[in-house]
Amino acid sequence: MKGFGTGRTLKRLDEMLTDAINGTFEESRYDETELSRLESRWKQYLTTSKMSMEKTGKERENMKALVSDISHQTKTPLSNILLYAQLLEEKAEDEEEKFLAGQIVSQTEKLEFLIQSLVKMSRLETEVLEVKPEQNRIKPLVVQALEAVLPKAEKKKIRVSGDIPEQTEAVYDLKWTLEALENVLDNAVKYSPEGSCITVEVRAYEFYVCICVTDEGMGIPEEEKAQIFTRFYRSSRVQQEDGIGIGLYLAREILQKENGFIKVTAGEKKGSCFGLYLPAKTEAE
């Protein structure tokens, strides 16, 4: 008889847990007068967990609304400040006025970049925007990313070369993966010396397609290789350079949402090699 009671209790506990996992747990379905002490405590725990999940869901919805609000409310004022600062720069009568107006333009652009980066980060983390990977050719992705960073590379006389197979495909979201690849390329240009070279290669493996970005910069110490992908991390060696430490964090988050990953290794001669790994095929295949 004792064994029967234990079996019944385990069965009820299993039913409660199954309902909780399926999201169908309802406190009213389990009458406390009919439950053993262990079952009653299990019920209290699951009820509390359900309330906690509901609270987390509401907080996420509030965060989504807040992020949307910030993005909307700051867009127009920043655009206006930038426009007026550019007009002041054009109409400056002496070098000092031109310098001050230029500083306003520069600082406004940095603020705009910071806000947009934080908004992108928040949208990814709160799933306001979903990453929707599809089977696509790799070449259009790489070409668009290179076109975005070439003006900055040309200013530093950096040569950018690439080996991009025409037909190689991978599973990725074009918009978000372009953001990730541009962030990596932008860093390569930013931290590479003038007159150096950046190489982009596409390597196809059985399960992944890797976009390799190799630069001739200062390289990354072994102890920093895990840290550079964390939010707001900046090495003490690059504190004087522009940046806020979000680019590589965003790249990692985007690739993870596509079931891919990013890693960094030392370049063959010097500098660093960033590998962006994308699934070669969809899971269904």
PDB file of C-alpha atoms in Angstrom:
ATOM      1  CA  MET A   1       0.000   0.000   0.000  1.00  0.00           C
ATOM      2  CA  LYS A   2       2.904   2.304   0.840  1.00  0.00           C
ATOM      3  CA  GLY A   3       4.429   1.633  -2.579  1.00  0.00           C
ATOM      4  CA  PHE A   4       1.138   2.508  -4.252  1.00  0.00           C
ATOM      5  CA  GLY A   5       1.052   5.883  -2.438  1.00  0.00           C
ATOM      6  CA  THR A   6       4.635   6.654  -3.472  1.00  0.00           C
ATOM      7  CA  GLY A   7       3.884   5.727  -7.090  1.00  0.00           C
ATOM      8  CA  ARG A   8       0.797   7.946  -7.086  1.00  0.00           C
ATOM      9  CA  THR A   9       2.782  10.883  -5.672  1.00  0.00           C
ATOM     10  CA  LEU A  10       5.525  10.475  -8.283  1.00  0.00           C
ATOM     11  CA  LYS A  11       2.912  10.315 -11.027  1.00  0.00           C
ATOM     12  CA  ARG A  12       1.263  13.541  -9.810  1.00  0.00           C
ATOM     13  CA  LEU A  13       4.640  15.294  -9.524  1.00  0.00           C
ATOM     14  CA  ASP A  14       5.466  14.170 -13.072  1.00  0.00           C
ATOM     15  CA  GLU A  15       2.114  15.513 -14.339  1.00  0.00           C
ATOM     16  CA  MET A  16       2.725  18.873 -12.658  1.00  0.00           C
ATOM     17  CA  LEU A  17       6.223  19.150 -14.128  1.00  0.00           C
ATOM     18  CA  THR A  18       4.980  18.175 -17.607  1.00  0.00           C
ATOM     19  CA  ASP A  19       2.281  20.876 -17.415  1.00  0.00           C
ATOM     20  CA  ALA A  20       4.903  23.425 -16.308  1.00  0.00           C
ATOM     21  CA  ILE A  21       7.248  22.515 -19.192  1.00  0.00           C
ATOM     22  CA  ASN A  22       4.375  22.740 -21.692  1.00  0.00           C
ATOM     23  CA  GLY A  23       3.242  26.058 -20.235  1.00  0.00           C
ATOM     24  CA  THR A  24      -0.184  24.635 -19.283  1.00  0.00           C
ATOM     25  CA  PHE A  25       0.262  24.473 -15.507  1.00  0.00           C
ATOM     26  CA  GLU A  26      -2.790  25.862 -13.675  1.00  0.00           C
ATOM     27  CA  GLU A  27      -2.946  26.071  -9.917  1.00  0.00           C
ATOM     28  CA  SER A  28      -6.705  25.414  -9.899  1.00  0.00           C
ATOM     29  CA  ARG A  29      -6.242  21.965 -11.434  1.00  0.00           C
ATOM     30  CA  TYR A  30      -4.590  20.681  -8.269  1.00  0.00           C
ATOM     31  CA  ASP A  31      -6.776  20.729  -5.141  1.00  0.00           C
ATOM     32  CA  GLU A  32      -4.452  21.174  -2.143  1.00  0.00           C
ATOM     33  CA  THR A  33      -6.722  19.142   0.162  1.00  0.00           C
ATOM     34  CA  GLU A  34      -6.094  16.080  -2.017  1.00  0.00           C
ATOM     35  CA  LEU A  35      -2.312  16.525  -2.244  1.00  0.00           C
ATOM     36  CA  SER A  36       0.394  15.108  -0.015  1.00  0.00           C
ATOM     37  CA  ARG A  37       2.820  17.478   1.720  1.00  0.00           C
ATOM     38  CA  LEU A  38       5.481  16.923  -0.987  1.00  0.00           C
ATOM     39  CA  GLU A  39       2.965  17.495  -3.767  1.00  0.00           C
ATOM     40  CA  SER A  40       1.741  20.684  -2.077  1.00  0.00           C
ATOM     41  CA  ARG A  41       5.275  22.076  -1.854  1.00  0.00           C
ATOM     42  CA  TRP A  42       5.897  21.146  -5.497  1.00  0.00           C
ATOM     43  CA  LYS A  43       2.691  22.949  -6.430  1.00  0.00           C
ATOM     44  CA  GLN A  44       3.782  26.093  -4.532  1.00  0.00           C
ATOM     45  CA  TYR A  45       7.153  26.041  -6.307  1.00  0.00           C
ATOM     46  CA  LEU A  46       5.609  25.687  -9.782  1.00  0.00           C
ATOM     47  CA  THR A  47       3.034  28.399  -9.048  1.00  0.00           C
ATOM     48  CA  THR A  48       5.793  30.782  -7.957  1.00  0.00           C
ATOM     49  CA  SER A  49       7.842  29.890 -11.050  1.00  0.00           C
ATOM     50  CA  LYS A  50       4.878  30.575 -13.317  1.00  0.00           C
ATOM     51  CA  MET A  51       4.322  33.985 -11.700  1.00  0.00           C
ATOM     52  CA  SER A  52       8.024  34.748 -12.104  1.00  0.00           C
ATOM     53  CA  MET A  53       7.894  33.848 -15.807  1.00  0.00           C
ATOM     54  CA  GLU A  54       4.841  36.028 -16.328  1.00  0.00           C
ATOM     55  CA  LYS A  55       6.619  38.928 -14.597  1.00  0.00           C
ATOM     56  CA  THR A  56       9.714  38.401 -16.757  1.00  0.00           C
ATOM     57  CA  GLY A  57       7.501  38.384 -19.865  1.00  0.00           C
ATOM     58  CA  LYS A  58       5.893  41.697 -18.878  1.00  0.00           C
ATOM     59  CA  GLU A  59       9.306  43.235 -18.147  1.00  0.00           C
ATOM     60  CA  ARG A  60      10.530  42.129 -21.573  1.00  0.00           C
ATOM     61  CA  GLU A  61       7.521  43.724 -23.236  1.00  0.00           C
ATOM     62  CA  ASN A  62       8.164  46.949 -21.298  1.00  0.00           C
ATOM     63  CA  MET A  63      11.808  46.861 -22.398  1.00  0.00           C
ATOM     64  CA  LYS A  64      10.761  46.432 -26.032  1.00  0.00           C
ATOM     65  CA  ALA A  65       8.533  49.502 -25.756  1.00  0.00           C
ATOM     66  CA  LEU A  66      11.310  51.493 -24.050  1.00  0.00           C
ATOM     67  CA  VAL A  67      13.887  50.602 -26.723  1.00  0.00           C
ATOM     68  CA  SER A  68      11.465  51.563 -29.473  1.00  0.00           C
ATOM     69  CA  ASP A  69      10.735  54.843 -27.676  1.00  0.00           C
ATOM     70  CA  ILE A  70      14.417  55.733 -27.252  1.00  0.00           C
ATOM     71  CA  SER A  71      15.146  54.987 -30.889  1.00  0.00           C
ATOM     72  CA  HIS A  72      12.230  57.128 -32.066  1.00  0.00           C
ATOM     73  CA  GLN A  73      12.681  60.049 -29.654  1.00  0.00           C
ATOM     74  CA  THR A  74      16.440  60.518 -30.217  1.00  0.00           C
ATOM     75  CA  LYS A  75      16.502  60.172 -34.001  1.00  0.00           C
ATOM     76  CA  THR A  76      15.132  63.615 -34.917  1.00  0.00           C
ATOM     77  CA  PRO A  77      17.029  65.731 -32.318  1.00  0.00           C
ATOM     78  CA  LEU A  78      20.358  64.118 -33.235  1.00  0.00           C
ATOM     79  CA  SER A  79      19.735  64.579 -36.952  1.00  0.00           C
ATOM     80  CA  ASN A  80      18.917  68.260 -36.357  1.00  0.00           C
ATOM     81  CA  ILE A  81      22.018  68.850 -34.205  1.00  0.00           C
ATOM     82  CA  LEU A  82      24.179  67.237 -36.875  1.00  0.00           C
ATOM     83  CA  LEU A  83      22.574  69.311 -39.640  1.00  0.00           C
ATOM     84  CA  TYR A  84      22.983  72.620 -37.785  1.00  0.00           C
ATOM     85  CA  ALA A  85      26.566  71.782 -36.814  1.00  0.00           C
ATOM     86  CA  GLN A  86      27.422  71.045 -40.458  1.00  0.00           C
ATOM     87  CA  LEU A  87      25.878  74.383 -41.499  1.00  0.00           C
ATOM     88  CA  LEU A  88      27.942  76.167 -38.838  1.00  0.00           C
ATOM     89  CA  GLU A  89      31.071  74.421 -40.111  1.00  0.00           C
ATOM     90  CA  GLU A  90      30.361  75.561 -43.677  1.00  0.00           C
ATOM     91  CA  LYS A  91      29.736  79.178 -42.638  1.00  0.00           C
ATOM     92  CA  ALA A  92      32.607  79.472 -40.163  1.00  0.00           C
ATOM     93  CA  GLU A  93      34.556  82.682 -40.712  1.00  0.00           C
ATOM     94  CA  ASP A  94      37.863  81.646 -39.180  1.00  0.00           C
ATOM     95  CA  GLU A  95      39.791  78.496 -38.323  1.00  0.00           C
ATOM     96  CA  GLU A  96      38.759  78.488 -34.658  1.00  0.00           C
ATOM     97  CA  GLU A  97      35.038  78.596 -35.485  1.00  0.00           C
ATOM     98  CA  LYS A  98      35.520  75.893 -38.102  1.00  0.00           C
ATOM     99  CA  PHE A  99      37.384  73.727 -35.583  1.00  0.00           C
ATOM    100  CA  LEU A 100      34.670  74.113 -32.908  1.00  0.00           C
ATOM    101  CA  ALA A 101      31.872  73.380 -35.373  1.00  0.00           C
ATOM    102  CA  GLY A 102      33.806  70.333 -36.565  1.00  0.00           C
ATOM    103  CA  GLN A 103      34.070  69.102 -32.991  1.00  0.00           C
ATOM    104  CA  ILE A 104      30.286  69.381 -32.589  1.00  0.00           C
ATOM    105  CA  VAL A 105      29.807  67.359 -35.787  1.00  0.00           C
ATOM    106  CA  SER A 106      32.315  64.721 -34.652  1.00  0.00           C
ATOM    107  CA  GLN A 107      30.868  64.347 -31.152  1.00  0.00           C
ATOM    108  CA  THR A 108      27.286  64.226 -32.481  1.00  0.00           C
ATOM    109  CA  GLU A 109      28.229  61.460 -34.912  1.00  0.00           C
ATOM    110  CA  LYS A 110      29.800  59.511 -32.038  1.00  0.00           C
ATOM    111  CA  LEU A 111      26.668  59.967 -29.907  1.00  0.00           C
ATOM    112  CA  GLU A 112      24.449  58.872 -32.791  1.00  0.00           C
ATOM    113  CA  PHE A 113      26.625  55.795 -33.340  1.00  0.00           C
ATOM    114  CA  LEU A 114      26.528  54.955 -29.623  1.00  0.00           C
ATOM    115  CA  ILE A 115      22.733  55.234 -29.389  1.00  0.00           C
ATOM    116  CA  GLN A 116      22.184  53.169 -32.544  1.00  0.00           C
ATOM    117  CA  SER A 117      24.596  50.486 -31.278  1.00  0.00           C
ATOM    118  CA  LEU A 118      22.817  50.307 -27.917  1.00  0.00           C
ATOM    119  CA  VAL A 119      19.436  50.125 -29.651  1.00  0.00           C
ATOM    120  CA  LYS A 120      20.632  47.279 -31.902  1.00  0.00           C
ATOM    121  CA  MET A 121      22.051  45.449 -28.891  1.00  0.00           C
ATOM    122  CA  SER A 122      18.825  45.867 -26.901  1.00  0.00           C
ATOM    123  CA  ARG A 123      16.676  44.760 -29.833  1.00  0.00           C
ATOM    124  CA  LEU A 124      18.713  41.610 -30.230  1.00  0.00           C
ATOM    125  CA  GLU A 125      18.719  40.799 -26.509  1.00  0.00           C
ATOM    126  CA  THR A 126      14.996  41.442 -26.042  1.00  0.00           C
ATOM    127  CA  GLU A 127      14.171  39.761 -29.370  1.00  0.00           C
ATOM    128  CA  VAL A 128      12.374  42.846 -30.674  1.00  0.00           C
ATOM    129  CA  LEU A 129      13.962  41.983 -34.011  1.00  0.00           C
ATOM    130  CA  GLU A 130      14.361  38.339 -34.945  1.00  0.00           C
ATOM    131  CA  VAL A 131      17.256  36.921 -36.894  1.00  0.00           C
ATOM    132  CA  LYS A 132      15.796  34.844 -39.750  1.00  0.00           C
ATOM    133  CA  PRO A 133      18.508  32.743 -41.417  1.00  0.00           C
ATOM    134  CA  GLU A 134      17.946  31.494 -44.962  1.00  0.00           C
ATOM    135  CA  GLN A 135      20.040  29.651 -47.549  1.00  0.00           C
ATOM    136  CA  ASN A 136      21.942  32.356 -49.442  1.00  0.00           C
ATOM    137  CA  ARG A 137      25.078  32.751 -51.526  1.00  0.00           C
ATOM    138  CA  ILE A 138      28.010  34.156 -49.552  1.00  0.00           C
ATOM    139  CA  LYS A 139      29.422  36.460 -52.241  1.00  0.00           C
ATOM    140  CA  PRO A 140      26.708  39.213 -52.078  1.00  0.00           C
ATOM    141  CA  LEU A 141      27.184  39.408 -48.297  1.00  0.00           C
ATOM    142  CA  VAL A 142      30.966  39.829 -48.509  1.00  0.00           C
ATOM    143  CA  VAL A 143      30.793  42.289 -51.422  1.00  0.00           C
ATOM    144  CA  GLN A 144      28.346  44.570 -49.571  1.00  0.00           C
ATOM    145  CA  ALA A 145      30.440  44.483 -46.397  1.00  0.00           C
ATOM    146  CA  LEU A 146      33.630  45.334 -48.318  1.00  0.00           C
ATOM    147  CA  GLU A 147      31.921  48.230 -50.093  1.00  0.00           C
ATOM    148  CA  ALA A 148      30.901  49.674 -46.709  1.00  0.00           C
ATOM    149  CA  VAL A 149      34.460  49.737 -45.292  1.00  0.00           C
ATOM    150  CA  LEU A 150      36.484  50.543 -48.434  1.00  0.00           C
ATOM    151  CA  PRO A 151      36.269  54.361 -48.006  1.00  0.00           C
ATOM    152  CA  LYS A 152      37.838  54.093 -44.515  1.00  0.00           C
ATOM    153  CA  ALA A 153      40.467  51.654 -45.805  1.00  0.00           C
ATOM    154  CA  GLU A 154      41.407  53.971 -48.673  1.00  0.00           C
ATOM    155  CA  LYS A 155      41.945  56.880 -46.265  1.00  0.00           C
ATOM    156  CA  LYS A 156      44.584  54.796 -44.464  1.00  0.00           C
ATOM    157  CA  LYS A 157      45.990  53.405 -47.749  1.00  0.00           C
ATOM    158  CA  ILE A 158      45.042  49.909 -46.616  1.00  0.00           C
ATOM    159  CA  ARG A 159      44.713  47.349 -49.408  1.00  0.00           C
ATOM    160  CA  VAL A 160      41.730  45.022 -49.103  1.00  0.00           C
ATOM    161  CA  SER A 161      41.753  41.819 -51.137  1.00  0.00           C
ATOM    162  CA  GLY A 162      39.337  38.919 -51.197  1.00  0.00           C
ATOM    163  CA  ASP A 163      38.908  35.382 -52.529  1.00  0.00           C
ATOM    164  CA  ILE A 164      35.148  34.834 -52.736  1.00  0.00           C
ATOM    165  CA  PRO A 165      33.804  31.726 -54.536  1.00  0.00           C
ATOM    166  CA  GLU A 166      30.812  32.527 -56.714  1.00  0.00           C
ATOM    167  CA  GLN A 167      28.534  29.610 -55.790  1.00  0.00           C
ATOM    168  CA  THR A 168      29.343  28.933 -52.104  1.00  0.00           C
ATOM    169  CA  GLU A 169      26.196  29.102 -49.936  1.00  0.00           C
ATOM    170  CA  ALA A 170      25.448  29.278 -46.215  1.00  0.00           C
ATOM    171  CA  VAL A 171      22.473  29.790 -43.913  1.00  0.00           C
ATOM    172  CA  TYR A 172      22.274  33.385 -42.643  1.00  0.00           C
ATOM    173  CA  ASP A 173      20.146  36.508 -42.273  1.00  0.00           C
ATOM    174  CA  LEU A 174      21.549  39.019 -44.777  1.00  0.00           C
ATOM    175  CA  LYS A 175      20.794  42.201 -42.818  1.00  0.00           C
ATOM    176  CA  TRP A 176      22.127  41.057 -39.447  1.00  0.00           C
ATOM    177  CA  THR A 177      25.080  39.048 -40.769  1.00  0.00           C
ATOM    178  CA  LEU A 178      26.091  42.081 -42.820  1.00  0.00           C
ATOM    179  CA  GLU A 179      26.113  44.024 -39.533  1.00  0.00           C
ATOM    180  CA  ALA A 180      28.372  41.379 -37.952  1.00  0.00           C
ATOM    181  CA  LEU A 181      30.810  41.218 -40.875  1.00  0.00           C
ATOM    182  CA  GLU A 182      30.982  45.011 -41.198  1.00  0.00           C
ATOM    183  CA  ASN A 183      31.816  45.279 -37.482  1.00  0.00           C
ATOM    184  CA  VAL A 184      34.706  42.835 -37.882  1.00  0.00           C
ATOM    185  CA  LEU A 185      35.995  44.556 -41.035  1.00  0.00           C
ATOM    186  CA  ASP A 186      35.630  47.992 -39.455  1.00  0.00           C
ATOM    187  CA  ASN A 187      37.777  46.853 -36.514  1.00  0.00           C
ATOM    188  CA  ALA A 188      40.364  45.412 -38.926  1.00  0.00           C
ATOM    189  CA  VAL A 189      40.661  48.791 -40.676  1.00  0.00           C
ATOM    190  CA  LYS A 190      40.632  50.764 -37.419  1.00  0.00           C
ATOM    191  CA  TYR A 191      43.417  48.803 -35.743  1.00  0.00           C
ATOM    192  CA  SER A 192      45.627  48.174 -38.788  1.00  0.00           C
ATOM    193  CA  PRO A 193      48.565  50.440 -39.637  1.00  0.00           C
ATOM    194  CA  GLU A 194      48.615  52.602 -42.755  1.00  0.00           C
ATOM    195  CA  GLY A 195      49.734  50.842 -45.911  1.00  0.00           C
ATOM    196  CA  SER A 196      48.956  47.365 -44.554  1.00  0.00           C
ATOM    197  CA  CYS A 197      46.737  44.664 -46.064  1.00  0.00           C
ATOM    198  CA  ILE A 198      43.434  43.041 -45.058  1.00  0.00           C
ATOM    199  CA  THR A 199      42.500  39.723 -46.638  1.00  0.00           C
ATOM    200  CA  VAL A 200      39.011  38.208 -46.807  1.00  0.00           C
ATOM    201  CA  GLU A 201      38.682  34.509 -47.648  1.00  0.00           C
ATOM    202  CA  VAL A 202      35.707  32.140 -47.764  1.00  0.00           C
ATOM    203  CA  ARG A 203      36.368  28.543 -46.749  1.00  0.00           C
ATOM    204  CA  ALA A 204      33.751  25.812 -47.095  1.00  0.00           C
ATOM    205  CA  TYR A 205      33.696  22.900 -44.645  1.00  0.00           C
ATOM    206  CA  GLU A 206      31.268  20.008 -44.196  1.00  0.00           C
ATOM    207  CA  PHE A 207      29.041  21.715 -41.635  1.00  0.00           C
ATOM    208  CA  TYR A 208      30.118  25.369 -41.751  1.00  0.00           C
ATOM    209  CA  VAL A 209      31.213  28.066 -44.154  1.00  0.00           C
ATOM    210  CA  CYS A 210      33.867  30.358 -42.682  1.00  0.00           C
ATOM    211  CA  ILE A 211      34.461  33.986 -43.671  1.00  0.00           C
ATOM    212  CA  CYS A 212      38.054  34.710 -42.597  1.00  0.00           C
ATOM    213  CA  VAL A 213      39.134  38.322 -42.074  1.00  0.00           C
ATOM    214  CA  THR A 214      42.906  38.599 -41.624  1.00  0.00           C
ATOM    215  CA  ASP A 215      44.670  41.884 -40.807  1.00  0.00           C
ATOM    216  CA  GLU A 216      48.243  42.997 -40.157  1.00  0.00           C
ATOM    217  CA  GLY A 217      47.488  44.923 -36.981  1.00  0.00           C
ATOM    218  CA  MET A 218      48.857  44.668 -33.466  1.00  0.00           C
ATOM    219  CA  GLY A 219      47.340  41.248 -32.798  1.00  0.00           C
ATOM    220  CA  ILE A 220      45.409  40.132 -29.696  1.00  0.00           C
ATOM    221  CA  PRO A 221      47.105  38.667 -26.603  1.00  0.00           C
ATOM    222  CA  GLU A 222      45.971  35.144 -25.667  1.00  0.00           C
ATOM    223  CA  GLU A 223      44.483  36.333 -22.358  1.00  0.00           C
ATOM    224  CA  GLU A 224      42.221  38.830 -24.163  1.00  0.00           C
ATOM    225  CA  LYS A 225      40.828  36.527 -26.870  1.00  0.00           C
ATOM    226  CA  ALA A 226      37.757  35.550 -24.825  1.00  0.00           C
ATOM    227  CA  GLN A 227      37.212  39.033 -23.405  1.00  0.00           C
ATOM    228  CA  ILE A 228      37.049  40.919 -26.716  1.00  0.00           C
ATOM    229  CA  PHE A 229      33.614  39.415 -27.456  1.00  0.00           C
ATOM    230  CA  THR A 230      32.085  40.638 -24.186  1.00  0.00           C
ATOM    231  CA  ARG A 231      29.951  43.765 -23.976  1.00  0.00           C
ATOM    232  CA  PHE A 232      31.831  47.094 -23.677  1.00  0.00           C
ATOM    233  CA  TYR A 233      35.259  45.436 -23.421  1.00  0.00           C
ATOM    234  CA  ARG A 234      38.154  47.543 -24.734  1.00  0.00           C
ATOM    235  CA  SER A 235      41.801  46.618 -24.456  1.00  0.00           C
ATOM    236  CA  SER A 236      44.044  49.072 -22.618  1.00  0.00           C
ATOM    237  CA  ARG A 237      46.176  49.171 -25.774  1.00  0.00           C
ATOM    238  CA  VAL A 238      43.421  50.818 -27.861  1.00  0.00           C
ATOM    239  CA  GLN A 239      41.896  53.262 -25.395  1.00  0.00           C
ATOM    240  CA  GLN A 240      42.946  56.202 -27.581  1.00  0.00           C
ATOM    241  CA  GLU A 241      41.058  54.856 -30.598  1.00  0.00           C
ATOM    242  CA  ASP A 242      37.388  55.607 -31.261  1.00  0.00           C
ATOM    243  CA  GLY A 243      35.033  52.853 -30.177  1.00  0.00           C
ATOM    244  CA  ILE A 244      32.748  51.658 -27.377  1.00  0.00           C
ATOM    245  CA  GLY A 245      33.326  47.887 -27.328  1.00  0.00           C
ATOM    246  CA  ILE A 246      30.020  46.733 -28.782  1.00  0.00           C
ATOM    247  CA  GLY A 247      30.932  45.685 -32.358  1.00  0.00           C
ATOM    248  CA  LEU A 248      32.418  42.259 -31.645  1.00  0.00           C
ATOM    249  CA  TYR A 249      29.808  41.560 -28.964  1.00  0.00           C
ATOM    250  CA  LEU A 250      27.043  42.207 -31.525  1.00  0.00           C
ATOM    251  CA  ALA A 251      28.830  40.023 -34.087  1.00  0.00           C
ATOM    252  CA  ARG A 252      28.981  37.136 -31.613  1.00  0.00           C
ATOM    253  CA  GLU A 253      25.311  37.497 -30.610  1.00  0.00           C
ATOM    254  CA  ILE A 254      24.153  37.607 -34.244  1.00  0.00           C
ATOM    255  CA  LEU A 255      26.124  34.526 -35.258  1.00  0.00           C
ATOM    256  CA  GLN A 256      24.925  32.568 -32.217  1.00  0.00           C
ATOM    257  CA  LYS A 257      21.315  33.315 -33.153  1.00  0.00           C
ATOM    258  CA  GLU A 258      22.076  31.824 -36.585  1.00  0.00           C
ATOM    259  CA  ASN A 259      23.578  28.669 -35.002  1.00  0.00           C
ATOM    260  CA  GLY A 260      27.032  29.860 -35.996  1.00  0.00           C
ATOM    261  CA  PHE A 261      29.982  31.233 -34.033  1.00  0.00           C
ATOM    262  CA  ILE A 262      33.002  33.542 -34.231  1.00  0.00           C
ATOM    263  CA  LYS A 263      36.564  32.965 -33.099  1.00  0.00           C
ATOM    264  CA  VAL A 264      39.900  34.739 -33.369  1.00  0.00           C
ATOM    265  CA  THR A 265      43.360  33.292 -34.006  1.00  0.00           C
ATOM    266  CA  ALA A 266      46.770  34.791 -34.685  1.00  0.00           C
ATOM    267  CA  GLY A 267      47.550  35.722 -38.286  1.00  0.00           C
ATOM    268  CA  GLU A 268      50.162  33.650 -40.164  1.00  0.00           C
ATOM    269  CA  LYS A 269      52.761  36.454 -40.005  1.00  0.00           C
ATOM    270  CA  LYS A 270      51.264  39.065 -37.678  1.00  0.00           C
ATOM    271  CA  GLY A 271      47.915  40.602 -36.798  1.00  0.00           C
ATOM    272  CA  SER A 272      44.714  38.631 -36.238  1.00  0.00           C
ATOM    273  CA  CYS A 273      42.374  36.334 -38.144  1.00  0.00           C
ATOM    274  CA  PHE A 274      38.671  36.513 -37.296  1.00  0.00           C
ATOM    275  CA  GLY A 275      36.610  33.541 -38.472  1.00  0.00           C
ATOM    276  CA  LEU A 276      32.832  33.990 -38.855  1.00  0.00           C
ATOM    277  CA  TYR A 277      31.322  30.500 -39.060  1.00  0.00           C
ATOM    278  CA  LEU A 278      27.870  30.114 -40.644  1.00  0.00           C
ATOM    279  CA  PRO A 279      25.906  26.847 -40.986  1.00  0.00           C
ATOM    280  CA  ALA A 280      26.463  25.361 -44.463  1.00  0.00           C
ATOM    281  CA  LYS A 281      22.928  23.927 -44.619  1.00  0.00           C
ATOM    282  CA  THR A 282      19.589  24.245 -42.885  1.00  0.00           C
ATOM    283  CA  GLU A 283      18.810  21.751 -40.095  1.00  0.00           C
ATOM    284  CA  ALA A 284      16.116  20.147 -42.262  1.00  0.00           C
ATOM    285  CA  GLU A 285      18.746  19.155 -44.801  1.00  0.00           C
TER     286      GLU A 285
END
